[in-house]
Amino acid sequence: MIKRILRKSIKIVATFLFFFSIFLALVLKLSTDWANTNYHYTSFDEILYTLGTSVTAASNDVIINFILANILPPLVIVIFLLIAYLFIKYFLRNCSILLNVELFKRKFTLKINRSILIKIIAIFIPLAGLAYSISYAMDGLYVKDYIKSNMETSSFFEKEYVNPKKVNLKFPEKKRNLIYIFLESMEATYTDKEHGGAFDVNYIPELTDLAENNINFSPNNNVGGGYMFTGTTWTMGGLVAETAGIPIKNVFGANDERSYESGLVNGAWSLGDILAKEGYHQSIMVGSDLNFGGRKAYFSGHGNFDTYDYYTAIEDGVIPEDYYVWWGLEDDKLFDWAKDEILKIADEDEPFNFMMLTVDTHASEGYTSDFCSNEYDDPYMNSIACSSMQLAEFVEWIQEQDFYENTTIVLTGDHVSMNNYSFDDIPDDYERGVYNVYINSAVDTDNNKNREFSTFDYYPTTLASLGVKIKGNRLGLGTNLFSNKETLSEEYGNYYINEELKKSSSYYDNCINFNQCK
């Protein structure tokens, strides 16, 4: 009796593992294709980081789309196979296959009955399917590159990282306010070819005008942007690069409790840390869940920011409790909310640093408000054009306020777009760069064009735009672009740096991730 129950249990478990293996193999294959079709991933670090943080805080549309594309079809296929399996098991009991085999000039007849056939299928199909899908995913999601790189070590951080805690920073007597807007997926590529972009149409005419009439750092003579190194190619990676001059590396270690006790990359000394020490009132506002990607942990742990997000908007009565659009709160409502908060902060005595992150232009199709023109066939480019218009209006509003005279505005993309299909027709040799513009900067430069630079350089450059004198003009891995000092990109070339940053770094692990250096 016990043997019979045990035997039956083993059969049930084996059957479950068989169908689950097929399901898993299909999910792996489809998910890899889905990720590469809808998002411009460039490293496995990026994927690990996204999975390791608050995935549930992502847009409902993204989650639903993923389930419909990658979970539902395998589920349907497995159910169909289960029905076929049951049919073979119970209705083809006496089924057998005769195979005539010739070996060493002797003929054999092999009889394969239903039981043997099922066992062959049960072993071969899941193993072959899983092996193929795992290999496919490891290639398509850069897993092999990740493993190879982490088996090598680099001393690049020891040689080139400038600890901001140890740099002499001299602020002006009257400290300037900072309004820093991270523009989701905004890159210089969206301009037309005449202005340095990759398209025949200028999808961001307003942002192009702002770049041309203020200070835009560019690798060419036109509107351009900064290079993204590995570890900086997604939102949180981009925010850390631009405010701390470092990439996000070794995400397994970076996402454990030690990091979240006081924020991400504990040993970093960021823009928020510096301005907090100088008495700035600091705020970060987003239209989504700020917990997504570890953003709240980072800004709370590096500068004690007041935080505003989708849930704060509900608590403050900005939107109804059941309101949810795109990632939570669309940008036109975000800008209106930001105006109210900035006016309150501007009335206080201390200088302020108000940061915000837009979301309408998030891949893959973006979100376009009803009041926008929707003049293009590509829905994503409609969201880009709409964002450009809204940002220009918001900047104009800031410039009309009394506090503007002593305020610097910085607009930067967080990374280049992860949307793939909108960029199919651009030239292969076109270098996409992260948009930047510095408005009402305390300092000027005639050395802002034909520069090789990265988003690491936005960190010290932002401080310089506030009139801060930086001894040595280097912070983190970034260089003050207002100075004439060579950037690391100009000194080493982007390819070399990128390869070094992919490798394992004990300095990064110990000093930056876990703050264990003196």
Short mmCIF file of C-alpha atoms in Angstrom, two decimals:
data_model
loop_
_atom_site.label_atom_id
_atom_site.label_comp_id
_atom_site.label_asym_id
_atom_site.label_seq_id
_atom_site.Cartn_x
_atom_site.Cartn_y
_atom_site.Cartn_z
CA MET A 1 0.00 0.00 0.00
CA ILE A 2 2.72 2.45 1.04
CA LYS A 3 4.84 1.47 -1.95
CA ARG A 4 1.90 2.05 -4.27
CA ILE A 5 1.24 5.51 -2.79
CA LEU A 6 4.93 6.35 -3.01
CA ARG A 7 5.11 5.16 -6.61
CA LYS A 8 2.04 7.20 -7.51
CA SER A 9 3.45 10.28 -5.79
CA ILE A 10 6.72 9.93 -7.70
CA LYS A 11 4.79 9.71 -10.97
CA ILE A 12 2.78 12.85 -10.12
CA VAL A 13 5.95 14.78 -9.21
CA ALA A 14 7.73 13.58 -12.36
CA THR A 15 4.75 14.60 -14.50
CA PHE A 16 4.69 18.02 -12.87
CA LEU A 17 8.43 18.51 -13.42
CA PHE A 18 8.05 17.46 -17.04
CA PHE A 19 5.39 20.04 -17.86
CA PHE A 20 6.96 22.71 -15.65
CA SER A 21 10.28 22.28 -17.48
CA ILE A 22 8.55 22.81 -20.81
CA PHE A 23 6.76 25.86 -19.40
CA LEU A 24 10.00 27.29 -18.01
CA ALA A 25 11.85 26.71 -21.29
CA LEU A 26 9.14 28.54 -23.24
CA VAL A 27 9.04 31.43 -20.76
CA LEU A 28 12.83 31.83 -20.95
CA LYS A 29 12.81 31.90 -24.75
CA LEU A 30 9.86 34.28 -25.08
CA SER A 31 11.06 36.57 -22.26
CA THR A 32 14.47 36.94 -23.89
CA ASP A 33 12.89 37.91 -27.21
CA TRP A 34 10.42 40.22 -25.46
CA ALA A 35 13.18 41.99 -23.52
CA ASN A 36 15.32 42.53 -26.61
CA THR A 37 12.36 43.67 -28.71
CA ASN A 38 10.87 46.10 -26.22
CA TYR A 39 13.89 47.26 -24.21
CA HIS A 40 17.41 48.25 -25.15
CA TYR A 41 19.33 46.21 -22.58
CA THR A 42 23.11 46.39 -22.79
CA SER A 43 24.21 44.36 -19.77
CA PHE A 44 23.03 41.60 -17.45
CA ASP A 45 23.75 43.89 -14.49
CA GLU A 46 20.84 46.03 -15.60
CA ILE A 47 18.47 43.06 -15.75
CA LEU A 48 19.64 41.72 -12.39
CA TYR A 49 19.18 45.09 -10.77
CA THR A 50 15.65 45.48 -12.09
CA LEU A 51 14.69 41.99 -10.92
CA GLY A 52 16.41 42.47 -7.57
CA THR A 53 14.56 45.63 -6.61
CA SER A 54 10.86 46.49 -6.48
CA VAL A 55 9.56 44.96 -9.71
CA THR A 56 6.02 45.05 -8.35
CA ALA A 57 6.21 48.85 -8.34
CA ALA A 58 6.53 48.90 -12.13
CA SER A 59 3.77 50.19 -14.37
CA ASN A 60 0.69 47.95 -14.45
CA ASP A 61 0.77 48.18 -18.25
CA VAL A 62 4.32 46.78 -18.35
CA ILE A 63 3.48 43.91 -16.00
CA ILE A 64 0.29 43.02 -17.89
CA ASN A 65 2.11 43.20 -21.21
CA PHE A 66 4.81 40.87 -19.90
CA ILE A 67 2.28 38.33 -18.65
CA LEU A 68 0.28 38.37 -21.88
CA ALA A 69 3.39 37.99 -24.03
CA ASN A 70 5.49 35.58 -21.98
CA ILE A 71 3.37 33.72 -19.44
CA LEU A 72 0.01 33.16 -21.11
CA PRO A 73 1.22 31.54 -24.39
CA PRO A 74 3.44 28.95 -22.59
CA LEU A 75 0.57 28.22 -20.23
CA VAL A 76 -1.77 27.54 -23.16
CA ILE A 77 0.83 25.33 -24.86
CA VAL A 78 1.46 23.32 -21.68
CA ILE A 79 -2.27 22.79 -21.16
CA PHE A 80 -2.56 21.54 -24.74
CA LEU A 81 0.38 19.16 -24.18
CA LEU A 82 -1.17 17.95 -20.94
CA ILE A 83 -4.36 17.06 -22.80
CA ALA A 84 -2.30 15.22 -25.45
CA TYR A 85 -0.40 13.40 -22.71
CA LEU A 86 -3.58 12.25 -21.03
CA PHE A 87 -4.92 11.10 -24.39
CA ILE A 88 -1.81 8.99 -25.04
CA LYS A 89 -1.82 7.61 -21.52
CA TYR A 90 -5.45 6.53 -21.33
CA PHE A 91 -6.57 6.04 -24.92
CA LEU A 92 -3.47 4.57 -26.60
CA ARG A 93 -2.68 1.92 -24.03
CA ASN A 94 -1.72 -0.68 -26.59
CA CYS A 95 0.14 1.69 -28.90
CA SER A 96 3.60 0.57 -29.93
CA ILE A 97 6.16 1.53 -32.57
CA LEU A 98 8.24 -0.97 -34.55
CA LEU A 99 11.66 0.23 -35.72
CA ASN A 100 13.80 -1.79 -38.17
CA VAL A 101 17.47 -1.14 -37.37
CA GLU A 102 20.51 -2.43 -39.28
CA LEU A 103 23.72 -2.67 -37.24
CA PHE A 104 26.94 -4.43 -38.37
CA LYS A 105 25.03 -5.94 -41.29
CA ARG A 106 22.53 -7.50 -38.94
CA LYS A 107 18.91 -6.43 -38.82
CA PHE A 108 17.04 -5.84 -35.59
CA THR A 109 13.46 -4.97 -34.87
CA LEU A 110 12.88 -2.69 -31.87
CA LYS A 111 9.47 -2.54 -30.32
CA ILE A 112 8.80 0.69 -28.44
CA ASN A 113 5.58 0.49 -26.46
CA ARG A 114 3.58 3.33 -24.92
CA SER A 115 5.44 3.20 -21.61
CA ILE A 116 8.89 3.43 -23.22
CA LEU A 117 7.69 6.17 -25.60
CA ILE A 118 6.41 8.29 -22.72
CA LYS A 119 9.67 7.85 -20.78
CA ILE A 120 11.77 8.91 -23.79
CA ILE A 121 9.60 11.97 -24.36
CA ALA A 122 9.54 12.80 -20.64
CA ILE A 123 13.34 12.87 -20.46
CA PHE A 124 14.37 14.22 -23.87
CA ILE A 125 11.90 17.06 -24.46
CA PRO A 126 12.34 18.97 -21.16
CA LEU A 127 16.11 18.51 -21.07
CA ALA A 128 16.58 19.57 -24.69
CA GLY A 129 14.14 22.46 -24.34
CA LEU A 130 15.68 23.76 -21.14
CA ALA A 131 19.23 23.44 -22.45
CA TYR A 132 18.36 25.38 -25.58
CA SER A 133 16.40 28.09 -23.76
CA ILE A 134 19.09 28.59 -21.12
CA SER A 135 21.79 28.90 -23.77
CA TYR A 136 19.58 31.26 -25.78
CA ALA A 137 18.88 33.46 -22.75
CA MET A 138 22.54 33.50 -21.69
CA ASP A 139 23.49 34.86 -25.11
CA GLY A 140 20.56 37.23 -25.55
CA LEU A 141 20.69 38.70 -22.03
CA TYR A 142 24.48 39.07 -21.83
CA VAL A 143 24.86 36.46 -19.08
CA LYS A 144 27.99 34.93 -20.62
CA ASP A 145 29.62 38.38 -20.87
CA TYR A 146 28.65 39.05 -17.25
CA ILE A 147 30.24 35.81 -16.01
CA LYS A 148 33.38 36.34 -18.08
CA SER A 149 33.83 39.97 -16.94
CA ASN A 150 33.34 39.14 -13.26
CA MET A 151 36.07 36.52 -13.45
CA GLU A 152 38.52 39.34 -14.25
CA THR A 153 39.62 42.08 -11.85
CA SER A 154 40.37 45.74 -12.46
CA SER A 155 42.20 48.43 -10.51
CA PHE A 156 40.57 51.25 -12.47
CA PHE A 157 38.70 52.58 -9.42
CA GLU A 158 41.86 52.60 -7.32
CA LYS A 159 43.61 54.64 -10.02
CA GLU A 160 40.88 57.03 -11.15
CA TYR A 161 38.13 57.34 -8.54
CA VAL A 162 38.33 60.69 -6.74
CA ASN A 163 36.60 60.45 -3.37
CA PRO A 164 34.34 63.55 -3.19
CA LYS A 165 34.53 63.50 0.62
CA LYS A 166 38.20 64.42 0.36
CA VAL A 167 37.88 67.18 -2.26
CA ASN A 168 37.90 70.84 -1.27
CA LEU A 169 34.63 72.44 -2.46
CA LYS A 170 34.17 76.19 -2.16
CA PHE A 171 30.58 77.42 -2.44
CA PRO A 172 29.75 81.03 -3.30
CA GLU A 173 28.78 83.31 -0.43
CA LYS A 174 25.18 83.34 -1.67
CA LYS A 175 24.33 79.77 -2.50
CA ARG A 176 22.31 79.17 -5.63
CA ASN A 177 19.15 77.08 -5.85
CA LEU A 178 19.10 74.03 -8.10
CA ILE A 179 16.17 72.61 -10.06
CA TYR A 180 17.32 69.35 -11.63
CA ILE A 181 14.96 67.49 -13.95
CA PHE A 182 15.83 63.95 -15.00
CA LEU A 183 14.12 63.41 -18.34
CA GLU A 184 13.09 59.80 -18.84
CA SER A 185 14.88 58.29 -21.87
CA MET A 186 15.75 61.71 -23.30
CA GLU A 187 18.60 61.74 -25.78
CA ALA A 188 20.01 64.18 -28.31
CA THR A 189 19.21 61.61 -31.01
CA TYR A 190 15.63 62.93 -31.27
CA THR A 191 16.76 66.14 -32.96
CA ASP A 192 16.97 66.26 -36.75
CA LYS A 193 20.20 65.74 -38.67
CA GLU A 194 20.65 69.48 -39.12
CA HIS A 195 20.94 69.87 -35.34
CA GLY A 196 23.09 66.79 -34.76
CA GLY A 197 20.31 64.22 -34.35
CA ALA A 198 19.58 61.03 -36.26
CA PHE A 199 16.18 61.78 -37.80
CA ASP A 200 14.78 63.77 -40.70
CA VAL A 201 12.24 65.26 -38.27
CA ASN A 202 13.12 67.19 -35.12
CA TYR A 203 10.96 65.53 -32.47
CA ILE A 204 12.20 67.85 -29.68
CA PRO A 205 12.26 71.38 -31.17
CA GLU A 206 11.72 73.04 -27.78
CA LEU A 207 14.52 71.11 -26.09
CA THR A 208 16.72 71.82 -29.11
CA ASP A 209 16.11 75.56 -28.67
CA LEU A 210 16.94 75.31 -24.96
CA ALA A 211 20.19 73.48 -25.77
CA GLU A 212 21.21 76.00 -28.43
CA ASN A 213 20.37 79.08 -26.33
CA ASN A 214 21.96 77.85 -23.12
CA ILE A 215 24.88 75.52 -22.36
CA ASN A 216 24.78 72.07 -23.95
CA PHE A 217 27.82 69.82 -23.82
CA SER A 218 28.23 67.84 -27.01
CA PRO A 219 30.68 65.51 -28.76
CA ASN A 220 30.04 67.46 -31.97
CA ASN A 221 29.33 71.02 -33.09
CA ASN A 222 25.58 70.60 -32.67
CA VAL A 223 23.22 69.42 -29.94
CA GLY A 224 24.69 66.31 -28.33
CA GLY A 225 24.85 64.28 -25.16
CA GLY A 226 26.95 62.13 -22.88
CA TYR A 227 28.07 58.54 -23.28
CA MET A 228 26.61 55.84 -20.98
CA PHE A 229 29.01 53.36 -19.44
CA THR A 230 28.04 49.91 -18.23
CA GLY A 231 26.14 50.15 -14.95
CA THR A 232 24.50 53.44 -15.95
CA THR A 233 22.13 52.39 -18.74
CA TRP A 234 18.84 52.23 -16.80
CA THR A 235 17.05 54.80 -14.65
CA MET A 236 18.63 54.11 -11.27
CA GLY A 237 22.02 53.56 -12.87
CA GLY A 238 21.66 56.87 -14.69
CA LEU A 239 20.61 58.76 -11.55
CA VAL A 240 23.57 57.41 -9.57
CA ALA A 241 25.97 58.18 -12.43
CA GLU A 242 24.78 61.78 -12.71
CA THR A 243 24.68 62.49 -8.98
CA ALA A 244 27.61 60.41 -7.69
CA GLY A 245 29.87 59.89 -10.70
CA ILE A 246 29.86 56.08 -10.46
CA PRO A 247 28.10 53.09 -12.03
CA ILE A 248 25.99 50.52 -10.20
CA LYS A 249 27.98 47.29 -10.00
CA ASN A 250 27.65 43.88 -8.35
CA VAL A 251 23.93 44.17 -7.80
CA PHE A 252 23.68 41.05 -5.65
CA GLY A 253 25.66 42.80 -2.94
CA ALA A 254 24.15 46.23 -3.57
CA ASN A 255 20.61 45.08 -2.92
CA ASP A 256 21.02 43.41 0.45
CA GLU A 257 19.97 44.86 3.79
CA ARG A 258 23.31 46.54 4.45
CA SER A 259 22.75 48.80 1.45
CA TYR A 260 19.16 49.67 2.22
CA GLU A 261 19.80 50.62 5.83
CA SER A 262 21.17 53.98 4.67
CA GLY A 263 20.56 53.93 0.94
CA LEU A 264 22.11 52.45 -2.16
CA VAL A 265 25.91 52.48 -2.62
CA ASN A 266 26.61 53.41 0.98
CA GLY A 267 30.17 54.58 0.45
CA ALA A 268 29.32 57.02 -2.32
CA TRP A 269 29.34 60.75 -1.59
CA SER A 270 26.75 62.25 -3.89
CA LEU A 271 25.41 65.60 -4.96
CA GLY A 272 22.68 65.15 -2.34
CA ASP A 273 25.24 64.47 0.39
CA ILE A 274 27.22 67.59 -0.53
CA LEU A 275 24.20 69.91 -0.70
CA ALA A 276 22.75 68.51 2.55
CA LYS A 277 26.01 69.34 4.29
CA GLU A 278 25.75 72.88 2.90
CA GLY A 279 22.26 73.37 4.38
CA TYR A 280 20.11 72.84 1.29
CA HIS A 281 16.45 71.86 1.54
CA GLN A 282 16.23 68.87 -0.81
CA SER A 283 13.28 67.23 -2.52
CA ILE A 284 12.78 64.47 -5.10
CA MET A 285 9.47 64.14 -6.97
CA VAL A 286 8.34 61.37 -9.32
CA GLY A 287 5.00 60.32 -10.77
CA SER A 288 5.51 56.62 -10.05
CA ASP A 289 6.30 54.57 -6.94
CA LEU A 290 9.61 55.98 -5.67
CA ASN A 291 10.50 52.57 -4.22
CA PHE A 292 10.86 51.17 -7.72
CA GLY A 293 14.51 50.48 -8.51
CA GLY A 294 15.73 51.55 -5.07
CA ARG A 295 15.24 55.26 -5.80
CA LYS A 296 13.73 56.12 -2.44
CA ALA A 297 16.50 54.30 -0.58
CA TYR A 298 19.15 56.16 -2.55
CA PHE A 299 17.78 59.67 -2.12
CA SER A 300 16.79 59.12 1.52
CA GLY A 301 20.22 57.73 2.32
CA HIS A 302 22.18 60.33 0.37
CA GLY A 303 20.94 63.75 1.31
CA ASN A 304 17.83 63.21 3.42
CA PHE A 305 15.48 64.26 0.63
CA ASP A 306 11.81 65.01 1.10
CA THR A 307 10.17 62.44 -1.15
CA TYR A 308 7.11 62.88 -3.34
CA ASP A 309 5.66 60.08 -5.46
CA TYR A 310 2.41 58.50 -6.65
CA TYR A 311 1.38 57.54 -3.12
CA THR A 312 2.27 60.96 -1.71
CA ALA A 313 0.09 62.51 -4.42
CA ILE A 314 -2.87 60.46 -3.17
CA GLU A 315 -2.13 61.35 0.47
CA ASP A 316 -1.89 65.07 -0.41
CA GLY A 317 -5.10 65.03 -2.45
CA VAL A 318 -3.32 65.80 -5.72
CA ILE A 319 -5.12 62.83 -7.34
CA PRO A 320 -8.04 60.65 -6.23
CA GLU A 321 -7.29 57.43 -4.34
CA ASP A 322 -8.29 55.22 -7.28
CA TYR A 323 -6.37 57.25 -9.89
CA TYR A 324 -3.72 55.35 -11.88
CA VAL A 325 -2.44 56.31 -15.34
CA TRP A 326 0.64 54.86 -17.06
CA TRP A 327 3.11 54.51 -14.14
CA GLY A 328 0.76 56.22 -11.70
CA LEU A 329 0.74 59.96 -12.33
CA GLU A 330 1.32 61.39 -15.80
CA ASP A 331 3.72 64.29 -16.39
CA ASP A 332 1.25 67.14 -16.92
CA LYS A 333 -0.12 66.56 -13.39
CA LEU A 334 3.44 66.09 -12.11
CA PHE A 335 4.48 69.52 -13.43
CA ASP A 336 1.46 71.22 -11.84
CA TRP A 337 2.21 69.52 -8.53
CA ALA A 338 5.89 70.49 -8.79
CA LYS A 339 4.97 74.15 -9.26
CA ASP A 340 3.04 74.18 -5.99
CA GLU A 341 5.83 72.48 -4.04
CA ILE A 342 8.60 74.64 -5.52
CA LEU A 343 6.75 77.82 -4.56
CA LYS A 344 6.44 76.58 -0.97
CA ILE A 345 10.12 75.64 -0.77
CA ALA A 346 11.25 78.90 -2.41
CA ASP A 347 9.60 80.87 0.41
CA GLU A 348 11.92 79.30 2.98
CA ASP A 349 15.22 80.84 4.07
CA GLU A 350 17.65 78.08 3.03
CA PRO A 351 18.72 77.35 -0.56
CA PHE A 352 16.91 74.45 -2.18
CA ASN A 353 17.63 71.53 -4.47
CA PHE A 354 14.43 70.34 -6.16
CA MET A 355 14.84 67.22 -8.29
CA MET A 356 12.19 65.46 -10.35
CA LEU A 357 11.95 62.62 -12.84
CA THR A 358 9.50 62.55 -15.74
CA VAL A 359 7.91 59.27 -16.85
CA ASP A 360 5.72 59.75 -19.94
CA THR A 361 8.58 58.89 -22.30
CA HIS A 362 9.33 55.52 -20.73
CA ALA A 363 9.72 52.67 -23.22
CA SER A 364 8.29 51.01 -25.06
CA GLU A 365 5.45 53.14 -26.48
CA GLY A 366 5.41 55.99 -23.97
CA TYR A 367 2.34 57.90 -22.85
CA THR A 368 0.87 60.87 -24.72
CA SER A 369 -1.64 63.18 -23.05
CA ASP A 370 -4.90 64.02 -24.83
CA PHE A 371 -3.90 67.68 -25.33
CA CYS A 372 -0.86 66.69 -27.43
CA SER A 373 -0.97 66.73 -31.21
CA ASN A 374 -0.17 63.06 -31.98
CA GLU A 375 1.07 64.08 -35.42
CA TYR A 376 3.47 61.16 -35.91
CA ASP A 377 2.74 57.55 -36.83
CA ASP A 378 5.12 56.34 -34.12
CA PRO A 379 3.32 56.60 -30.73
CA TYR A 380 6.63 56.71 -28.89
CA MET A 381 7.79 59.75 -30.83
CA ASN A 382 4.49 61.43 -30.04
CA SER A 383 5.27 61.03 -26.33
CA ILE A 384 8.78 62.44 -26.91
CA ALA A 385 7.41 65.48 -28.77
CA CYS A 386 4.77 66.06 -26.10
CA SER A 387 7.37 65.87 -23.34
CA SER A 388 9.58 68.43 -25.12
CA MET A 389 6.68 70.87 -25.28
CA GLN A 390 5.71 70.41 -21.63
CA LEU A 391 9.29 70.78 -20.42
CA ALA A 392 9.74 74.04 -22.30
CA GLU A 393 6.54 75.40 -20.72
CA PHE A 394 7.72 74.32 -17.26
CA VAL A 395 11.13 75.96 -17.74
CA GLU A 396 9.40 79.15 -18.91
CA TRP A 397 7.27 79.11 -15.75
CA ILE A 398 10.40 78.79 -13.58
CA GLN A 399 12.02 81.70 -15.40
CA GLU A 400 9.04 83.91 -14.57
CA GLN A 401 9.40 83.35 -10.81
CA ASP A 402 11.17 85.69 -8.41
CA PHE A 403 13.61 83.01 -7.24
CA TYR A 404 14.87 82.29 -10.78
CA GLU A 405 17.61 84.93 -10.72
CA ASN A 406 19.54 82.84 -8.18
CA THR A 407 18.53 79.41 -9.56
CA THR A 408 20.27 77.07 -11.97
CA ILE A 409 18.13 74.66 -14.02
CA VAL A 410 19.65 71.39 -15.20
CA LEU A 411 17.87 69.12 -17.66
CA THR A 412 19.42 65.73 -18.40
CA GLY A 413 18.19 62.42 -19.71
CA ASP A 414 18.57 59.52 -17.31
CA HIS A 415 19.73 57.22 -20.14
CA VAL A 416 19.08 56.73 -23.84
CA SER A 417 15.79 55.11 -24.72
CA MET A 418 15.24 51.38 -24.23
CA ASN A 419 12.71 51.44 -27.03
CA ASN A 420 14.10 49.51 -29.99
CA TYR A 421 11.70 49.83 -32.91
CA SER A 422 11.82 53.64 -33.13
CA PHE A 423 15.55 53.55 -33.87
CA ASP A 424 15.63 50.85 -36.55
CA ASP A 425 16.40 53.29 -39.37
CA ILE A 426 19.14 55.41 -37.81
CA PRO A 427 22.69 54.92 -39.14
CA ASP A 428 24.68 52.14 -37.47
CA ASP A 429 27.59 54.47 -36.75
CA TYR A 430 25.46 57.15 -35.08
CA GLU A 431 26.54 57.68 -31.44
CA ARG A 432 23.48 58.15 -29.24
CA GLY A 433 24.04 60.44 -26.28
CA VAL A 434 22.15 61.43 -23.10
CA TYR A 435 20.65 64.92 -23.44
CA ASN A 436 21.88 67.77 -21.24
CA VAL A 437 21.38 71.51 -20.87
CA TYR A 438 22.49 73.94 -18.14
CA ILE A 439 20.26 77.02 -17.84
CA ASN A 440 21.20 80.14 -15.90
CA SER A 441 24.52 78.65 -14.87
CA ALA A 442 26.75 80.65 -12.54
CA VAL A 443 29.69 79.98 -14.88
CA ASP A 444 30.13 79.86 -18.64
CA THR A 445 32.48 78.10 -21.02
CA ASP A 446 33.53 78.15 -24.67
CA ASN A 447 34.72 74.53 -24.40
CA ASN A 448 31.35 72.77 -24.49
CA LYS A 449 31.47 71.38 -28.04
CA ASN A 450 33.51 68.55 -29.57
CA ARG A 451 34.09 66.99 -26.15
CA GLU A 452 34.27 63.31 -25.27
CA PHE A 453 32.41 62.82 -22.00
CA SER A 454 29.97 60.61 -20.12
CA THR A 455 27.08 60.96 -17.70
CA PHE A 456 29.63 60.62 -14.85
CA ASP A 457 30.76 64.14 -15.78
CA TYR A 458 27.32 65.65 -15.11
CA TYR A 459 28.00 65.28 -11.36
CA PRO A 460 30.85 67.81 -10.89
CA THR A 461 29.53 69.90 -13.80
CA THR A 462 26.24 70.47 -11.95
CA LEU A 463 28.09 71.65 -8.85
CA ALA A 464 30.21 73.98 -11.00
CA SER A 465 27.03 75.43 -12.54
CA LEU A 466 26.05 76.50 -9.00
CA GLY A 467 29.27 78.48 -8.74
CA VAL A 468 31.09 75.84 -6.68
CA LYS A 469 34.87 75.78 -7.12
CA ILE A 470 36.11 72.18 -7.21
CA LYS A 471 39.78 71.62 -6.44
CA GLY A 472 41.16 69.45 -9.22
CA ASN A 473 37.84 69.59 -11.13
CA ARG A 474 37.24 65.87 -10.54
CA LEU A 475 34.62 64.05 -8.42
CA GLY A 476 34.02 60.31 -8.52
CA LEU A 477 34.79 59.26 -12.09
CA GLY A 478 33.47 62.58 -13.38
CA THR A 479 35.18 65.74 -14.60
CA ASN A 480 33.88 69.30 -14.44
CA LEU A 481 33.02 70.04 -18.09
CA PHE A 482 33.15 73.79 -17.45
CA SER A 483 36.89 73.37 -16.90
CA ASN A 484 39.49 72.54 -19.52
CA LYS A 485 40.57 69.39 -17.71
CA GLU A 486 40.48 66.20 -19.78
CA THR A 487 37.64 63.83 -19.01
CA LEU A 488 38.38 60.15 -18.49
CA SER A 489 36.69 59.54 -21.85
CA GLU A 490 39.14 61.92 -23.52
CA GLU A 491 42.10 60.40 -21.68
CA TYR A 492 41.37 56.69 -22.10
CA GLY A 493 38.60 56.34 -24.67
CA ASN A 494 35.15 54.98 -23.87
CA TYR A 495 35.84 51.41 -24.99
CA TYR A 496 38.73 50.90 -22.57
CA ILE A 497 36.82 52.38 -19.63
CA ASN A 498 33.75 50.31 -20.38
CA GLU A 499 35.76 47.10 -20.41
CA GLU A 500 37.39 47.99 -17.09
CA LEU A 501 34.08 48.85 -15.44
CA LYS A 502 32.66 45.46 -16.38
CA LYS A 503 35.35 43.70 -14.36
CA SER A 504 35.27 42.91 -10.67
CA SER A 505 36.60 45.66 -8.39
CA SER A 506 37.41 45.05 -4.73
CA TYR A 507 37.64 48.81 -4.17
CA TYR A 508 34.11 49.31 -5.47
CA ASP A 509 32.74 46.42 -3.42
CA ASN A 510 34.38 47.43 -0.16
CA CYS A 511 34.53 51.22 -0.34
CA ILE A 512 31.52 52.21 -2.45
CA ASN A 513 28.94 49.47 -1.93
CA PHE A 514 29.52 48.83 1.75
CA ASN A 515 31.47 51.88 2.93
CA GLN A 516 34.14 49.79 4.64
CA CYS A 517 37.08 51.99 3.68
CA LYS A 518 38.50 54.57 6.06
#
